[in-house]
Amino acid sequence: MTAPHRSPLTTVLAGSAWLAVAGNLALWQALWQLPDLHDGRGVVMGLVLAGMVFCLCVSILSIVSWRGLLRPSLVILAVISALSTHYMLSYGILIDTPMVINVLQTDLGEARDQLSLSVLLSVSLIVLPLIGWMWRRPLAWPRWPVQGVHNLGMLLGGVVGTLLLAYVSFQDFSTLMRNQTQMRYLINPLNTVYALAEVVLIPTQVDQQIRPLGEDAQILPLPSRLVKGTPSQPEPPWGKQPPLLVIVLGETARSSNFSLNGYARNTNPGLQRLDVLSYRQVTSCGTSTAASLPCMFSHLGREGHEARTAEYENLLDVLKRAGYQV
């Protein structure tokens, strides 16, 4: 006997509810840690926020609610939410546009280093129950014009539901988002979807033609006292060749989340065993490598780099033009 069919609407609603609850454990933990929300008002705020996440997930899934597309898309969103939740809870990271760019620029070796039993367990606990439920029954798909109408209804319903929930709890919700700005970057999978949309739109906001800098750059000859050598100053080991320029760069991280700097959670067990020194009076252009490195080599400075409307060459380009092999 074949299992009864399930409607796409049921799958969208159940999948959205699962993403809103199980896929946002980091968000619910962050809310619970706010002392002002340990009362009835806090419970209502949590329910309203969960309802808004649910409605927005319905709107997103309505766009991909087509035969052969809905269930794979739901699995992808669940995997993204599970991975985000794991790293949020483990390392206190936030999912914003620079973080997504950083992930997209990660090579295979770096990605392999991130795989662990805890990651696989976190993903399995969130994704496998959803997969098991979705594939227990086949979906009953109507003809595509009818499904298109259904999808439009789900999209509008999700948007209207979000607006209504925001309206009835506008004061508390706006206060929360204004005072706890990090909360918006904890909402899975909406944070990743929004960041990916921004990544796609960046080329349309910034002129991609690269402006040259330092076109007359050259390596100046060394002072004669360093080239010829004297009894008191022997010839340097590099002879008449220019010295090698070495720039050592490391990963960028949020200093406030370092246990070496007083953070409560032990986030630096490996470094702590090495008995290293932590230089606390150090800043960078951002808390992700993808944001800080380009800014570090830019002539625009932090504010100018973030607000730029055109692309420019950087220090490495100038050094290469001068004669260094970069």
Coordinates of C-alpha atoms in Angstrom, one line a residue, residues 6-119:
R6 CA 1.5 15.3 1.0
S7 CA 0.7 18.7 -0.4
P8 CA 3.6 21.2 -1.1
L9 CA 1.9 23.7 1.2
T10 CA 2.2 21.3 4.1
T11 CA 5.9 20.8 3.3
V12 CA 6.5 24.5 3.2
L13 CA 4.7 25.2 6.5
A14 CA 6.3 22.3 8.3
G15 CA 9.7 23.1 6.9
S16 CA 9.5 26.7 7.8
A17 CA 8.4 25.9 11.4
W18 CA 11.4 23.5 11.7
L19 CA 13.8 26.2 10.4
A20 CA 12.4 28.8 12.7
V21 CA 12.7 26.6 15.8
A22 CA 15.5 24.1 15.4
G23 CA 17.5 26.2 13.0
N24 CA 17.7 29.2 15.3
L25 CA 19.0 27.7 18.6
A26 CA 21.7 30.4 18.7
L27 CA 19.1 33.1 18.4
W28 CA 16.9 31.7 21.2
Q29 CA 20.0 31.3 23.4
A30 CA 20.9 34.9 22.8
L31 CA 17.4 36.0 23.7
W32 CA 17.4 34.0 26.9
Q33 CA 20.6 35.6 28.0
L34 CA 19.0 39.0 28.0
P35 CA 17.8 39.6 31.5
D36 CA 15.0 42.0 30.4
L37 CA 13.3 39.2 28.6
H38 CA 12.9 36.8 31.5
D39 CA 9.3 37.6 32.0
G40 CA 6.0 37.2 30.2
R41 CA 6.9 40.0 27.9
G42 CA 10.0 38.2 26.9
V43 CA 8.1 35.1 26.1
V44 CA 5.8 37.0 23.9
M45 CA 8.7 38.7 22.2
G46 CA 10.3 35.3 21.5
L47 CA 7.0 33.9 20.1
V48 CA 6.6 37.0 17.9
L49 CA 10.1 36.7 16.6
A50 CA 9.7 33.0 15.9
G51 CA 6.5 33.8 14.1
M52 CA 8.2 36.4 11.9
V53 CA 11.0 34.0 11.1
F54 CA 8.4 31.4 10.2
C55 CA 6.5 33.8 7.9
L56 CA 9.7 34.9 6.2
C57 CA 10.8 31.3 5.6
V58 CA 7.4 30.6 4.1
S59 CA 7.9 33.5 1.7
I60 CA 11.4 32.3 0.7
L61 CA 10.2 28.7 0.2
S62 CA 7.2 29.9 -1.9
I63 CA 9.7 31.0 -4.5
V64 CA 11.2 27.5 -4.9
S65 CA 8.0 25.6 -4.3
W66 CA 8.1 23.7 -7.6
R67 CA 8.4 20.0 -8.6
G68 CA 11.9 18.8 -8.1
L69 CA 13.1 22.0 -6.4
L70 CA 11.2 22.4 -3.1
R71 CA 12.7 19.5 -1.1
P72 CA 16.4 20.0 -2.2
S73 CA 16.1 23.8 -1.5
L74 CA 14.7 23.0 2.0
V75 CA 17.5 20.7 2.7
I76 CA 20.1 23.3 1.6
L77 CA 18.5 25.9 3.8
A78 CA 18.5 23.4 6.7
V79 CA 22.2 22.6 6.2
I80 CA 23.1 26.3 6.1
S81 CA 21.1 26.9 9.3
A82 CA 22.7 23.9 11.0
L83 CA 26.3 25.0 10.1
S84 CA 25.5 28.6 11.1
T85 CA 24.1 27.5 14.4
H86 CA 27.1 25.3 15.1
Y87 CA 29.6 28.1 14.5
M88 CA 27.5 30.7 16.3
L89 CA 27.2 28.6 19.4
S90 CA 30.9 27.3 19.3
Y91 CA 32.7 30.5 18.4
G92 CA 30.2 33.4 18.8
I93 CA 30.4 34.4 15.2
L94 CA 27.7 36.5 13.3
I95 CA 26.6 35.8 9.8
D96 CA 26.9 39.0 7.8
T97 CA 28.0 39.9 4.3
P98 CA 31.8 40.0 5.0
M99 CA 31.5 36.6 6.7
V100 CA 29.7 35.1 3.7
I101 CA 32.4 36.5 1.4
N102 CA 35.0 35.0 3.6
V103 CA 33.3 31.6 3.4
L104 CA 33.0 31.8 -0.4
Q105 CA 36.7 32.6 -0.7
T106 CA 37.6 29.6 1.5
D107 CA 39.6 26.9 -0.4
L108 CA 39.2 23.2 -0.1
G109 CA 42.1 22.8 2.4
E110 CA 40.6 25.4 4.8
A111 CA 37.2 23.8 4.5
R112 CA 38.5 20.4 5.3
D113 CA 40.2 21.7 8.4
Q114 CA 36.7 22.8 9.7
L115 CA 35.2 19.4 9.4
S116 CA 34.9 17.6 12.8
L117 CA 32.6 15.2 14.6
S118 CA 30.8 18.0 16.4
V119 CA 30.0 19.7 13.0

